[in-house]
């Protein structure tokens, strides 16, 4: 082995940390690298990790040396940790890549060390942050109200259903985002209410509490082996929570007619009530009877009618000499 080959060229560690995780909450390998490094540096003097590193006794030098200087610093087996701040390190990494490609310099080892990772759902924090800024700075968004946005909630829900029925995975992902936006937007508006403000965290806390309470077979001691038993648990806990007088209480009457009829029929059947379907000569009663019959055999009459309507649309387009999907869905 030659003397040149035996030289320890050292190590450069690029330490990353998620901005969605509280500063100072770093992994044990990250803390080990920081404490054992010969030098720690950071280009961003306002980096949120710096106060916590200094509190832990880690000396952080302001600024990051250029590529050639950094390679020279590492010579002799030294380790330099660079606390990264996103795109700010691209000149450094580009410079290191050029040096390595030149073949002129014995390069130190280069390691990318994640100091913290995003947990599932972490990108929701980005959505909340973006929505907060839009609410403050956008002339249109800053003037919106719950009532004014209501129609968009309905539209987005229908577009989501259409994406599901079309089986379009790309469209499904986008429409789920649009529905989620409505939730975050309304929650952001609710924060400004003078009388009863609440935030998106309150919204999330409410649904978490509800889900836990209505799933005692998951979070409690009760047992449920079948979907029917799960539904029975759900209905029992819901009835206790709401303390409703009628099984029809809580059914939104403003929903589409077939869906409304099916929902009422489902409530009646689940409650074990013997209620005759009203009869009449109006076409509405015929539709009601069809919806009740469909629900009884597990068919969603609203979805069934949409499927039939799409077939009708395709027939119309065929008669017009057209093909494929109609513009605008």
Rosetta silent file (secondary structure, phi, psi, omega in degrees, C-alpha in Angstrom):
SEQUENCE: XXXXXXXXXXXXXXXXXXXXXXXXXXXXXXXXXXXXXXXXXXXXXXXXXXXXXXXXXXXXXXXXXXXXXXXXXXXXXXXXXXXXXXXXXXXXXXXXXXXXXXXXXXXXXXXXXXXXXXXXXXXXXXXXXXXXXXXXXXXXXXXXXXXXXXXXXXXXXXXXXXXXXXXXXXXXXXXXXXXXXXXXXXXXXXXXXXXXXXXXXXXXXXXXXXXXXXXXXXXXXXXXXXXXXXXXXXXXXXXXXXXXXXXXXXXXXXXXXXXXXXXXXXXXXXXXXXXXXXXXXXXXXXXXXXXXXXXXXXXXXXXXXXXXXXXXXXXXXXXXXXXXXXXXX
SCORE:     score description
SCORE:     0.000 S_00000001
   1 L     0.000  130.388 -179.454    0.000    0.000    0.000 S_00000001
   2 L   -77.263  162.985  179.230    1.410    3.394   -0.980 S_00000001
   3 L   -63.955  -36.225 -178.370    1.658    6.317    1.415 S_00000001
   4 L   -66.841  -38.961 -177.628   -0.852    8.250   -0.711 S_00000001
   5 L   -70.237  -24.891 -176.668   -3.388    5.417   -0.597 S_00000001
   6 L   -85.127   -5.131 -178.426   -3.112    5.144    3.185 S_00000001
   7 L   -70.773  130.828  177.034   -4.054    8.793    3.788 S_00000001
   8 L   -84.185  114.753 -175.667   -7.378    9.147    5.554 S_00000001
   9 L   -83.900   -1.139  175.694   -9.300   11.754    3.578 S_00000001
  10 L    81.038 -161.775 -172.197  -11.887   12.225    6.312 S_00000001
  11 E  -151.110  137.557  172.131  -15.623   12.614    6.012 S_00000001
  12 E  -110.655  125.130  179.472  -18.208   15.261    5.142 S_00000001
  13 E  -113.172  117.873  174.103  -21.625   14.757    6.701 S_00000001
  14 E   -92.861  109.072 -175.257  -24.575   16.681    5.298 S_00000001
  15 E   -94.226  118.871  178.004  -27.103   16.722    8.131 S_00000001
  16 E  -105.407  156.684  176.360  -30.721   17.238    7.100 S_00000001
  17 L  -150.116  139.390  179.785  -33.735   17.836    9.328 S_00000001
  18 L   -73.960  132.834  177.570  -37.416   18.103    8.532 S_00000001
  19 L   -74.116   -7.085  179.936  -38.894   21.545    9.117 S_00000001
  20 L   -90.675   -2.587  177.361  -42.129   19.749   10.048 S_00000001
  21 L  -110.957  140.219 -177.026  -40.524   18.278   13.182 S_00000001
  22 L   -54.925  133.993  178.526  -39.828   20.443   16.212 S_00000001
  23 L   -56.463  143.568 -179.856  -36.209   21.741   16.223 S_00000001
  24 L    94.768  -18.648  178.402  -33.902   19.846   18.568 S_00000001
  25 L   -88.695   80.193 -178.153  -35.677   16.520   18.056 S_00000001
  26 L  -106.530  157.969  178.947  -32.866   14.807   16.192 S_00000001
  27 L   -70.727  160.238  179.372  -32.054   11.129   15.813 S_00000001
  28 H   -62.663  -42.257  175.413  -29.376    9.508   17.945 S_00000001
  29 H   -58.855  -33.768  178.358  -27.019    9.007   14.928 S_00000001
  30 H   -65.980  -46.163  178.776  -27.377   12.733   14.221 S_00000001
  31 H   -64.309  -37.675  177.389  -26.417   13.664   17.769 S_00000001
  32 H   -61.211  -45.423 -179.797  -23.497   11.221   17.658 S_00000001
  33 H   -63.713  -40.995 -179.520  -22.215   12.797   14.439 S_00000001
  34 H   -65.327  -41.985 -175.719  -22.589   16.319   15.843 S_00000001
  35 H   -75.521  -28.958 -176.821  -20.790   15.539   19.106 S_00000001
  36 H   -94.816   -7.429 -176.399  -17.922   13.607   17.500 S_00000001
  37 L   -68.791  149.085  174.901  -17.315   15.975   14.566 S_00000001
  38 L   -75.902  -33.442  176.185  -14.145   18.006   14.390 S_00000001
  39 E  -144.439  144.188  174.037  -16.116   20.944   12.989 S_00000001
  40 E  -125.865  130.300 -178.793  -19.812   21.744   12.619 S_00000001
  41 E  -138.515  159.309 -178.059  -20.886   24.552   10.331 S_00000001
  42 E  -151.350  131.661 -178.348  -24.076   26.036    8.971 S_00000001
  43 L   -76.970  -25.266 -175.368  -24.636   28.618    6.238 S_00000001
  44 L   -98.230  107.252 -178.117  -27.954   29.815    7.653 S_00000001
  45 L   -69.827  -15.450  178.710  -27.435   31.845   10.821 S_00000001
  46 L  -102.378   15.480 -179.181  -31.197   31.756   11.457 S_00000001
  47 L   -58.214  131.105 -175.237  -31.445   27.958   11.134 S_00000001
  48 L   -63.867  -18.987 -179.623  -34.022   26.755   13.712 S_00000001
  49 L   -78.789  -22.536 -169.728  -31.722   23.959   14.922 S_00000001
  50 H   -59.332  -45.560  179.793  -28.870   26.241   15.967 S_00000001
  51 H   -59.267  -34.096 -177.709  -30.164   27.370   19.403 S_00000001
  52 H   -77.167  -34.566  176.657  -30.750   23.753   20.406 S_00000001
  53 H   -66.220  -44.140 -179.855  -27.357   22.590   19.168 S_00000001
  54 H   -66.038  -37.258  177.639  -25.597   25.345   21.098 S_00000001
  55 H   -62.916  -30.280  179.173  -27.664   24.569   24.192 S_00000001
  56 L   -85.169    3.219  176.687  -26.445   20.975   23.897 S_00000001
  57 L    89.437   13.230  178.744  -22.837   22.175   23.821 S_00000001
  58 L   -92.695  121.798  177.902  -22.236   21.799   20.075 S_00000001
  59 L   -81.365  122.867 -178.673  -20.162   24.625   18.604 S_00000001
  60 L  -114.806  120.555  179.290  -21.552   25.666   15.232 S_00000001
  61 E   -82.892  136.519  177.064  -19.408   27.842   12.968 S_00000001
  62 E   -72.714  138.017  179.471  -21.248   30.408   10.835 S_00000001
  63 L    84.525  157.564  179.181  -20.862   29.857    7.109 S_00000001
  64 L  -122.727  129.253  179.174  -19.717   26.832    5.149 S_00000001
  65 L   -60.175  158.262  173.795  -16.270   26.627    3.496 S_00000001
  66 L   -67.059  172.257 -173.655  -16.090   26.191   -0.261 S_00000001
  67 H   -59.561  -48.670 -177.263  -15.627   22.732   -1.715 S_00000001
  68 H   -64.943  -42.628  179.669  -11.817   22.809   -2.005 S_00000001
  69 H   -64.628  -39.590 -178.961  -11.334   24.282    1.456 S_00000001
  70 H   -65.298  -39.645  177.108  -13.745   21.759    2.961 S_00000001
  71 H   -63.024  -40.286  179.628  -11.856   18.860    1.364 S_00000001
  72 H   -66.568  -37.620  179.485   -8.608   20.261    2.766 S_00000001
  73 H   -62.732  -36.868 -176.893  -10.128   20.595    6.235 S_00000001
  74 H   -75.967  -18.268 -177.907  -11.123   16.918    6.196 S_00000001
  75 L   -56.331  139.031 -178.324   -7.655   15.725    5.244 S_00000001
  76 L    93.596   12.793  174.617   -6.069   13.672    7.971 S_00000001
  77 L    88.743   17.333 -179.361   -9.214   11.855    8.966 S_00000001
  78 L   -86.234  154.396 -179.750  -11.257   14.785   10.238 S_00000001
  79 E  -115.743  130.220  175.702  -15.055   14.936   10.069 S_00000001
  80 E  -117.846  126.470  175.806  -17.011   18.058    9.183 S_00000001
  81 E  -101.905  125.555  176.078  -20.778   18.165    9.698 S_00000001
  82 E  -105.510  115.076  176.425  -22.691   20.652    7.575 S_00000001
  83 E   -79.056  109.260 -171.009  -26.116   21.465    9.003 S_00000001
  84 L   -81.851  159.048  178.579  -28.062   21.913    5.790 S_00000001
  85 L  -136.759   46.382  176.914  -30.826   24.376    5.073 S_00000001
  86 H    83.604 -129.779 -173.888  -32.332   23.088    1.863 S_00000001
  87 H   -68.715  -10.462 -176.989  -31.233   24.595   -1.429 S_00000001
  88 H   -63.223  -18.942 -177.520  -28.491   26.603    0.299 S_00000001
  89 H   -95.622    1.329 -177.509  -26.037   23.685   -0.035 S_00000001
  90 H   -62.162  -39.157  175.695  -26.366   23.218   -3.802 S_00000001
  91 H   -61.054  -37.663  179.894  -23.202   25.295   -4.597 S_00000001
  92 H   -66.137  -49.776 -178.062  -21.265   23.152   -2.119 S_00000001
  93 H   -66.122  -35.434  176.277  -22.494   19.831   -3.477 S_00000001
  94 H   -63.984  -42.741  179.403  -21.968   21.019   -7.045 S_00000001
  95 H   -64.437  -40.518  177.342  -18.410   22.035   -6.176 S_00000001
  96 H   -63.823  -38.992  179.211  -17.711   18.690   -4.518 S_00000001
  97 H   -64.244  -40.184  178.734  -19.068   16.889   -7.578 S_00000001
  98 H   -65.568  -41.777  178.427  -16.749   18.860   -9.865 S_00000001
  99 H   -62.270  -43.789 -179.296  -13.737   18.100   -7.677 S_00000001
 100 H   -63.861  -37.675 -179.048  -14.582   14.410   -7.590 S_00000001
 101 H   -72.716  -22.738 -178.105  -15.020   14.369  -11.360 S_00000001
 102 H   -72.149  -27.929 -178.462  -11.686   16.064  -11.977 S_00000001
 103 L    75.666    4.900 -176.958   -9.715   13.207  -10.494 S_00000001
 104 L   -86.548  -20.989 -170.357   -7.174   15.683   -9.129 S_00000001
 105 L  -123.563  138.329  171.810   -8.154   15.449   -5.465 S_00000001
 106 L   -75.923  112.367 -170.817   -8.461   12.564   -3.023 S_00000001
 107 L   -85.872  142.449  172.628  -12.046   13.089   -1.905 S_00000001
 108 L   -71.999  164.794  173.989  -13.357   12.589    1.631 S_00000001
 109 E   -68.194  142.639 -179.446  -16.306   10.340    2.220 S_00000001
 110 E  -118.913  123.370 -176.126  -19.634   12.104    1.693 S_00000001
 111 E  -127.279  133.111  172.563  -22.619   11.072    3.801 S_00000001
 112 E   -98.726  115.874 -175.192  -26.193   12.331    3.794 S_00000001
 113 E  -116.328  107.125  175.352  -27.528   11.894    7.325 S_00000001
 114 E   -69.753  120.987  179.212  -31.233   12.514    7.984 S_00000001
 115 L   -86.413  -22.275  176.029  -31.515   13.969   11.476 S_00000001
 116 L  -156.197  153.019 -176.206  -35.301   13.768   11.511 S_00000001
 117 L  -120.954  153.453  173.177  -37.986   12.329    9.287 S_00000001
 118 L   -71.738  135.094  171.725  -41.488   13.353    8.362 S_00000001
 119 L   -82.722  159.853  175.212  -44.165   11.317   10.098 S_00000001
 120 L   -54.747  132.153 -178.890  -47.203   10.158    8.077 S_00000001
 121 L    90.791    0.025 -176.025  -49.465   13.152    7.571 S_00000001
 122 L   -63.492  -30.663 -178.647  -46.653   15.674    8.031 S_00000001
 123 H   -68.266  -15.123  174.139  -47.424   17.379    4.717 S_00000001
 124 H   -62.042  -29.587  176.934  -50.769   18.414    6.182 S_00000001
 125 H   -64.405  -36.123  176.336  -48.772   20.967    8.178 S_00000001
 126 H   -63.375  -42.317  179.988  -47.647   22.481    4.882 S_00000001
 127 H   -61.843  -43.415  178.889  -51.256   22.740    3.759 S_00000001
 128 H   -62.056  -42.318 -179.517  -52.238   24.503    6.984 S_00000001
 129 H   -65.340  -44.562  179.495  -49.318   26.924    6.612 S_00000001
 130 H   -64.032  -43.176 -179.947  -50.101   27.671    2.961 S_00000001
 131 H   -63.294  -37.973  179.552  -53.800   28.154    3.717 S_00000001
 132 H   -62.440  -42.725  179.857  -52.951   30.531    6.548 S_00000001
 133 H   -68.817  -41.937  178.861  -50.857   32.695    4.236 S_00000001
 134 H   -61.208  -41.483 -179.986  -53.452   32.651    1.468 S_00000001
 135 H   -61.649  -35.698 -179.061  -56.146   33.700    3.935 S_00000001
 136 H   -77.149  -38.426 -165.093  -53.990   36.656    5.005 S_00000001
 137 H  -111.171  -18.584 -176.955  -52.679   37.803    1.634 S_00000001
 138 L   -86.390  125.038 -178.136  -55.066   36.732   -1.148 S_00000001
 139 L   -59.836  -32.449  179.746  -57.730   39.387   -1.965 S_00000001
 140 L   -80.413  -51.634 -175.663  -60.294   36.699   -2.861 S_00000001
 141 H   -64.047  -33.224 -176.821  -59.593   34.126   -0.144 S_00000001
 142 H   -68.715  -15.317 -177.631  -59.387   36.717    2.615 S_00000001
 143 H  -104.871   -0.014 -175.997  -63.016   37.715    1.986 S_00000001
 144 L   -75.747  152.278  178.428  -64.589   34.253    1.854 S_00000001
 145 L  -126.147  168.239  176.580  -67.146   33.017    4.411 S_00000001
 146 H   -56.023  -46.996 -176.380  -68.542   29.621    5.367 S_00000001
 147 H   -64.860  -41.121 -179.167  -71.746   30.380    3.510 S_00000001
 148 H   -66.590  -29.083 -178.809  -69.961   31.631    0.418 S_00000001
 149 H   -88.628   -9.885 -172.705  -67.811   28.510    0.198 S_00000001
 150 H   -54.602  -42.709 -177.096  -70.658   26.046    0.794 S_00000001
 151 H   -63.610  -32.226  179.962  -71.353   25.481   -2.904 S_00000001
 152 H   -69.580  -34.048  176.904  -67.730   24.580   -3.545 S_00000001
 153 H   -60.725  -41.340  178.952  -67.889   21.866   -0.890 S_00000001
 154 H   -67.344  -45.636 -179.467  -70.803   20.271   -2.730 S_00000001
 155 H   -60.670  -45.549 -178.319  -69.116   20.590   -6.118 S_00000001
 156 H   -65.308  -35.856  178.431  -65.849   19.093   -4.889 S_00000001
 157 H   -64.350  -41.927  178.601  -67.677   16.189   -3.259 S_00000001
 158 H   -66.516  -38.402  178.404  -69.427   15.364   -6.531 S_00000001
 159 H   -66.988  -33.694  175.247  -66.157   15.597   -8.463 S_00000001
 160 H   -64.114  -45.529  178.924  -64.589   13.195   -5.962 S_00000001
 161 H   -60.241  -41.255  179.672  -67.430   10.720   -6.494 S_00000001
 162 H   -62.834  -41.776  178.427  -66.981   11.018  -10.254 S_00000001
 163 H   -63.053  -38.656  178.496  -63.252   10.284   -9.969 S_00000001
 164 H   -64.721  -46.395 -178.008  -64.019    7.216   -7.855 S_00000001
 165 H   -68.540  -29.739  177.706  -66.594    5.930  -10.315 S_00000001
 166 H   -76.481  -20.098 -177.364  -64.255    6.597  -13.267 S_00000001
 167 L    72.693   22.106 -178.773  -61.458    4.651  -11.585 S_00000001
 168 L   -90.032  105.536 -174.579  -59.004    7.442  -12.415 S_00000001
 169 H   -68.182  -37.973  178.691  -56.303    7.280   -9.730 S_00000001
 170 H   -64.880  -45.117  178.968  -54.625   10.549  -10.720 S_00000001
 171 H   -64.978  -37.460  179.664  -57.947   12.361  -10.700 S_00000001
 172 H   -60.694  -45.552  179.627  -58.862   10.705   -7.401 S_00000001
 173 H   -61.089  -42.589 -179.599  -55.734   12.035   -5.711 S_00000001
 174 H   -66.317  -43.104 -177.784  -56.403   15.539   -7.000 S_00000001
 175 H   -69.742  -33.575  173.919  -60.071   15.543   -5.998 S_00000001
 176 H   -61.634  -38.814  176.719  -59.243   14.264   -2.508 S_00000001
 177 H   -63.886  -39.651  179.668  -56.926   17.249   -2.208 S_00000001
 178 H   -65.808  -38.076  176.903  -59.692   19.599   -3.299 S_00000001
 179 H   -67.013  -42.024  178.366  -62.041   18.168   -0.672 S_00000001
 180 H   -61.739  -37.299  177.751  -59.306   18.436    1.958 S_00000001
 181 H   -58.918  -40.489  179.718  -58.784   22.066    0.973 S_00000001
 182 H   -60.429  -41.432  179.335  -62.422   22.789    1.795 S_00000001
 183 H   -62.566  -49.039 -176.969  -61.943   21.394    5.306 S_00000001
 184 H   -67.933  -37.278  179.627  -58.776   23.398    5.949 S_00000001
 185 H   -63.858  -49.046  179.912  -60.257   26.558    4.409 S_00000001
 186 H   -62.941  -39.075  179.310  -63.390   26.419    6.577 S_00000001
 187 H   -65.150  -37.673  179.109  -61.308   25.686    9.670 S_00000001
 188 H   -66.215  -40.334  176.715  -59.087   28.689    8.928 S_00000001
 189 H   -63.335  -39.775 -177.424  -62.152   30.937    8.591 S_00000001
 190 H   -63.055  -25.829  178.992  -63.530   29.535   11.843 S_00000001
 191 L   -62.502  -25.360 -174.102  -60.437   30.736   13.711 S_00000001
 192 L   -90.545   -3.269 -179.056  -61.557   34.311   13.133 S_00000001
 193 L   -66.457  128.653 -175.876  -65.022   33.924   14.646 S_00000001
 194 L   -72.396  -31.168 -175.142  -65.368   36.320   17.558 S_00000001
 195 L   -90.586  -48.186 -176.708  -67.899   34.236   19.458 S_00000001
 196 L  -134.803   71.420 -179.502  -66.987   30.590   18.928 S_00000001
 197 L   -74.265  148.493  169.671  -63.602   30.255   17.225 S_00000001
 198 L  -150.709  160.844 -175.063  -62.043   26.876   16.492 S_00000001
 199 L  -116.768  176.719  177.548  -59.041   25.704   14.490 S_00000001
 200 H   -63.971  -28.404  175.865  -58.132   22.816   12.230 S_00000001
 201 H   -67.170  -37.312  176.537  -56.597   21.156   15.303 S_00000001
 202 H   -65.756  -39.303  177.660  -59.964   21.324   17.032 S_00000001
 203 H   -61.317  -47.376 -179.830  -61.574   19.782   13.953 S_00000001
 204 H   -64.068  -41.814 -179.589  -59.029   16.957   13.944 S_00000001
 205 H   -62.605  -37.758 -179.145  -59.349   16.429   17.705 S_00000001
 206 H   -65.486  -44.967 -178.035  -63.131   16.166   17.412 S_00000001
 207 H   -73.098  -32.125  176.051  -63.053   13.503   14.705 S_00000001
 208 H   -63.135  -46.722  179.235  -60.283   11.572   16.487 S_00000001
 209 H   -60.538  -41.347 -179.564  -62.348   11.503   19.672 S_00000001
 210 H   -65.557  -43.979 -178.570  -65.411   10.404   17.717 S_00000001
 211 H   -63.511  -42.045  179.308  -63.560    7.632   15.888 S_00000001
 212 H   -65.047  -43.645 -178.068  -62.071    6.236   19.079 S_00000001
 213 H   -66.167  -35.195 -176.788  -65.399    6.355   20.883 S_00000001
 214 L   -90.705    4.345  175.156  -67.259    4.676   18.027 S_00000001
 215 L  -124.787   60.803 -179.988  -64.690    1.905   17.606 S_00000001
 216 H   -64.818  -19.134  177.533  -64.699    0.223   21.030 S_00000001
 217 H   -77.006  -13.153  177.207  -63.748   -3.028   19.284 S_00000001
 218 H  -104.216  -45.008 -174.681  -60.457   -1.367   18.258 S_00000001
 219 H  -106.547   -0.239 -178.868  -59.694    0.969   21.167 S_00000001
 220 L  -131.505 -154.987 -173.914  -61.709   -0.728   23.917 S_00000001
 221 L  -100.494   -5.474 -178.279  -62.740   -4.123   25.214 S_00000001
 222 L   -74.924  160.315 -177.560  -65.714   -4.856   22.973 S_00000001
 223 L  -114.877  143.228  174.126  -65.566   -7.459   20.222 S_00000001
 224 L  -150.541  116.861 -176.288  -66.633   -7.200   16.592 S_00000001
 225 L  -103.068  -16.521 -176.258  -65.816   -9.918   14.096 S_00000001
 226 L  -128.534  159.665  175.997  -67.978   -8.841   11.151 S_00000001
 227 H   -58.419  -33.190  179.913  -68.783   -5.583    9.340 S_00000001
 228 H   -66.035  -39.642  177.824  -72.367   -5.925   10.603 S_00000001
 229 H   -67.890  -36.499  176.982  -71.204   -6.014   14.210 S_00000001
 230 H   -62.957  -45.121  179.738  -69.005   -2.984   13.609 S_00000001
 231 H   -62.922  -37.590  178.377  -71.956   -1.079   12.166 S_00000001
 232 H   -63.814  -42.173  175.292  -74.087   -2.077   15.166 S_00000001
 233 H   -57.680  -47.538 -177.002  -71.419   -0.698   17.532 S_00000001
 234 H   -59.140  -48.289 -177.039  -71.303    2.519   15.514 S_00000001
 235 H   -65.689  -38.562  179.843  -75.060    3.006   15.546 S_00000001
 236 H   -64.472  -48.454 -178.678  -75.367    2.281   19.290 S_00000001
 237 H   -66.796  -35.758  178.815  -72.667    4.747   20.295 S_00000001
 238 H   -65.711  -40.197  179.450  -74.007    7.328   17.851 S_00000001
 239 H   -64.180  -39.122  179.010  -77.508    7.000   19.280 S_00000001
 240 H   -66.833  -41.369 -179.652  -76.189    7.512   22.810 S_00000001
 241 H   -64.062  -49.184 -172.207  -74.168   10.557   21.717 S_00000001
 242 H   -81.119  -28.657 -178.124  -76.926   12.255   19.763 S_00000001
 243 L    50.248   53.126 -178.624  -79.883   11.236   21.958 S_00000001
 244 L   -84.783  149.259  179.459  -82.229   11.603   19.009 S_00000001
 245 L   -79.165  -35.279 -175.407  -85.968   11.100   19.265 S_00000001
 246 L  -125.403  152.138  176.584  -86.414    9.615   15.805 S_00000001
 247 L   -67.554  -15.698  179.025  -84.312    7.429   13.542 S_00000001
 248 L   -86.138  -11.343  179.211  -84.843   10.115   10.916 S_00000001
 249 L   -63.045  137.613  177.880  -83.159   12.791   13.012 S_00000001
 250 L    89.109   -5.179  176.196  -79.850   13.879   11.529 S_00000001
 251 L   -83.472  115.592 -177.708  -80.706   12.817    7.973 S_00000001
 252 L   -68.295  118.811 -177.263  -79.979   15.907    5.792 S_00000001
 253 L   -76.334  -11.261 -178.821  -83.092   16.611    3.772 S_00000001
 254 L   -85.708   -1.917 -179.706  -81.177   18.738    1.266 S_00000001
 255 L   -74.935  165.051  179.400  -79.295   15.807   -0.257 S_00000001
 256 L   -52.347  146.235 -170.765  -80.277   14.377   -3.669 S_00000001
 257 H   -57.344  -45.611 -179.055  -83.693   12.724   -3.616 S_00000001
 258 H   -65.507  -40.148  178.122  -82.680    9.121   -4.323 S_00000001
 259 H   -64.384  -39.348  178.661  -79.889    9.302   -1.735 S_00000001
 260 H   -63.397  -46.393  179.558  -82.327   10.773    0.776 S_00000001
 261 H   -61.150  -42.515 -179.649  -84.879    8.011    0.162 S_00000001
 262 H   -66.397  -37.904  179.607  -82.201    5.315    0.491 S_00000001
 263 H   -65.355  -44.071  177.950  -80.857    6.850    3.712 S_00000001
 264 H   -62.683  -42.054  179.201  -84.299    6.924    5.299 S_00000001
 265 H   -63.235  -38.330  178.517  -84.906    3.329    4.208 S_00000001
 266 H   -64.830  -42.144  178.133  -81.587    2.291    5.720 S_00000001
 267 H   -62.096  -43.765 -179.773  -82.466    3.929    9.045 S_00000001
 268 H   -62.842  -46.260 -178.634  -85.872    2.210    9.067 S_00000001
 269 H   -65.350  -43.256 -179.319  -84.403   -1.197    8.233 S_00000001
 270 H   -63.629  -36.914 -179.966  -81.595   -0.917   10.781 S_00000001
 271 H   -77.755   -8.175  179.318  -84.057    0.087   13.497 S_00000001
 272 L    72.320   25.659  179.982  -86.259   -2.899   12.678 S_00000001
 273 L   -85.093  146.901  176.716  -89.318   -0.759   12.098 S_00000001
 274 L  -103.362   93.669 -176.274  -92.234   -1.939    9.970 S_00000001
 275 L  -122.961  121.102  178.814  -93.096    1.117    7.909 S_00000001
 276 L   -72.897  141.776  177.817  -95.015    0.892    4.669 S_00000001
 277 L   -74.321  124.463 -179.700  -93.665    2.938    1.790 S_00000001
 278 L   -56.008  140.282 -179.843  -96.178    5.708    1.026 S_00000001
 279 L  -111.390  151.581  177.750  -97.995    5.198   -2.261 S_00000001
 280 L  -170.929  170.671 -178.153  -99.267    7.806   -4.680 S_00000001
 281 L   -86.110  -15.803  179.878  -99.764    8.537   -8.337 S_00000001
 282 L   -67.785  147.066 -179.940  -96.978   11.095   -8.508 S_00000001
 283 H   -61.401  -25.709  178.297  -93.713    9.890  -10.110 S_00000001
 284 H   -59.128  -38.151  179.573  -91.967   10.829   -6.874 S_00000001
 285 H   -69.452  -34.206  176.921  -93.665    7.938   -5.074 S_00000001
 286 H   -65.882  -42.725  177.496  -92.571    5.544   -7.803 S_00000001
 287 H   -64.457  -38.639  177.785  -88.986    6.738   -7.429 S_00000001
 288 H   -59.845  -46.503 -179.810  -89.283    6.433   -3.657 S_00000001
 289 H   -62.427  -40.010  178.373  -90.426    2.813   -3.963 S_00000001
 290 H   -65.481  -41.050  179.910  -87.558    2.036   -6.349 S_00000001
 291 H   -64.790  -42.757  179.242  -85.014    3.659   -4.017 S_00000001
 292 H   -63.518  -43.238  179.791  -86.307    1.726   -0.995 S_00000001
 293 H   -64.558  -39.995  179.314  -86.229   -1.539   -2.974 S_00000001
 294 H   -64.407  -44.122 -179.624  -82.696   -0.845   -4.187 S_00000001
 295 H   -62.473  -35.439 -177.811  -81.441   -0.096   -0.673 S_00000001
 296 H   -64.014  -27.760 -179.778  -82.994   -3.313    0.600 S_00000001
 297 L  -103.790   12.494  174.990  -80.805   -5.375   -1.751 S_00000001
 298 L    83.248   20.251  178.545  -77.656   -3.320   -1.099 S_00000001
 299 L  -103.392  133.049  175.562  -77.749   -1.139   -4.211 S_00000001
 300 L   -80.787  108.069 -175.530  -77.027    2.574   -4.033 S_00000001
 301 H   -64.668  -31.636  178.980  -79.861    4.027   -6.131 S_00000001
 302 H   -65.742  -45.450  178.857  -78.043    7.324   -6.631 S_00000001
 303 H   -66.672  -38.273  179.724  -74.965    5.568   -8.025 S_00000001
 304 H   -63.551  -42.758  179.259  -77.137    3.253  -10.112 S_00000001
 305 H   -66.757  -38.485  177.737  -78.972    6.199  -11.671 S_00000001
 306 H   -61.610  -41.733  179.366  -75.669    7.986  -12.372 S_00000001
 307 H   -62.905  -42.049  178.482  -74.380    4.872  -14.162 S_00000001
 308 H   -66.006  -38.361  179.522  -77.550    4.687  -16.227 S_00000001
 309 H   -66.051  -35.246  177.252  -77.341    8.404  -16.984 S_00000001
 310 H   -66.630  -39.983  176.628  -73.777    7.979  -18.218 S_00000001
 311 H   -61.908  -38.831  177.633  -74.910    5.193  -20.510 S_00000001
 312 H   -64.240  -42.656  177.132  -77.614    7.555  -21.781 S_00000001
 313 H   -59.439  -43.800 -179.955  -75.022   10.272  -22.338 S_00000001
 314 H   -63.652  -36.729  178.405  -72.869    7.861  -24.336 S_00000001
 315 H   -65.667  -39.111  177.864  -75.871    6.910  -26.438 S_00000001
 316 H   -63.018  -45.860 -179.533  -76.556   10.586  -27.125 S_00000001
 317 H   -63.853  -36.069  177.977  -72.947   11.162  -28.175 S_00000001
 318 H   -65.640  -40.333  178.297  -73.077    8.100  -30.420 S_00000001
 319 H   -65.767  -26.430  178.405  -76.210    9.471  -32.089 S_00000001
 320 L   -85.774   -3.049 -178.381  -74.338   12.737  -32.633 S_00000001
 321 L    80.875   18.610 -179.077  -71.474   10.863  -34.253 S_00000001
 322 L  -106.053  166.464  177.752  -69.164   11.583  -31.336 S_00000001
 323 L  -147.075  173.615  179.731  -67.137    9.257  -29.180 S_00000001
 324 L    74.979 -170.047 -175.562  -65.069    9.210  -26.029 S_00000001
 325 L   -82.886  139.944  179.023  -65.681   11.133  -22.865 S_00000001
 326 L   -66.205  147.222  178.448  -67.627   14.366  -22.993 S_00000001
 327 L   -63.059  141.073  178.745  -65.696   17.575  -22.311 S_00000001
 328 L    77.105   20.223  176.015  -65.939   18.757  -18.734 S_00000001
 329 L    83.792    0.000    0.000  -66.668   15.272  -17.322 S_00000001
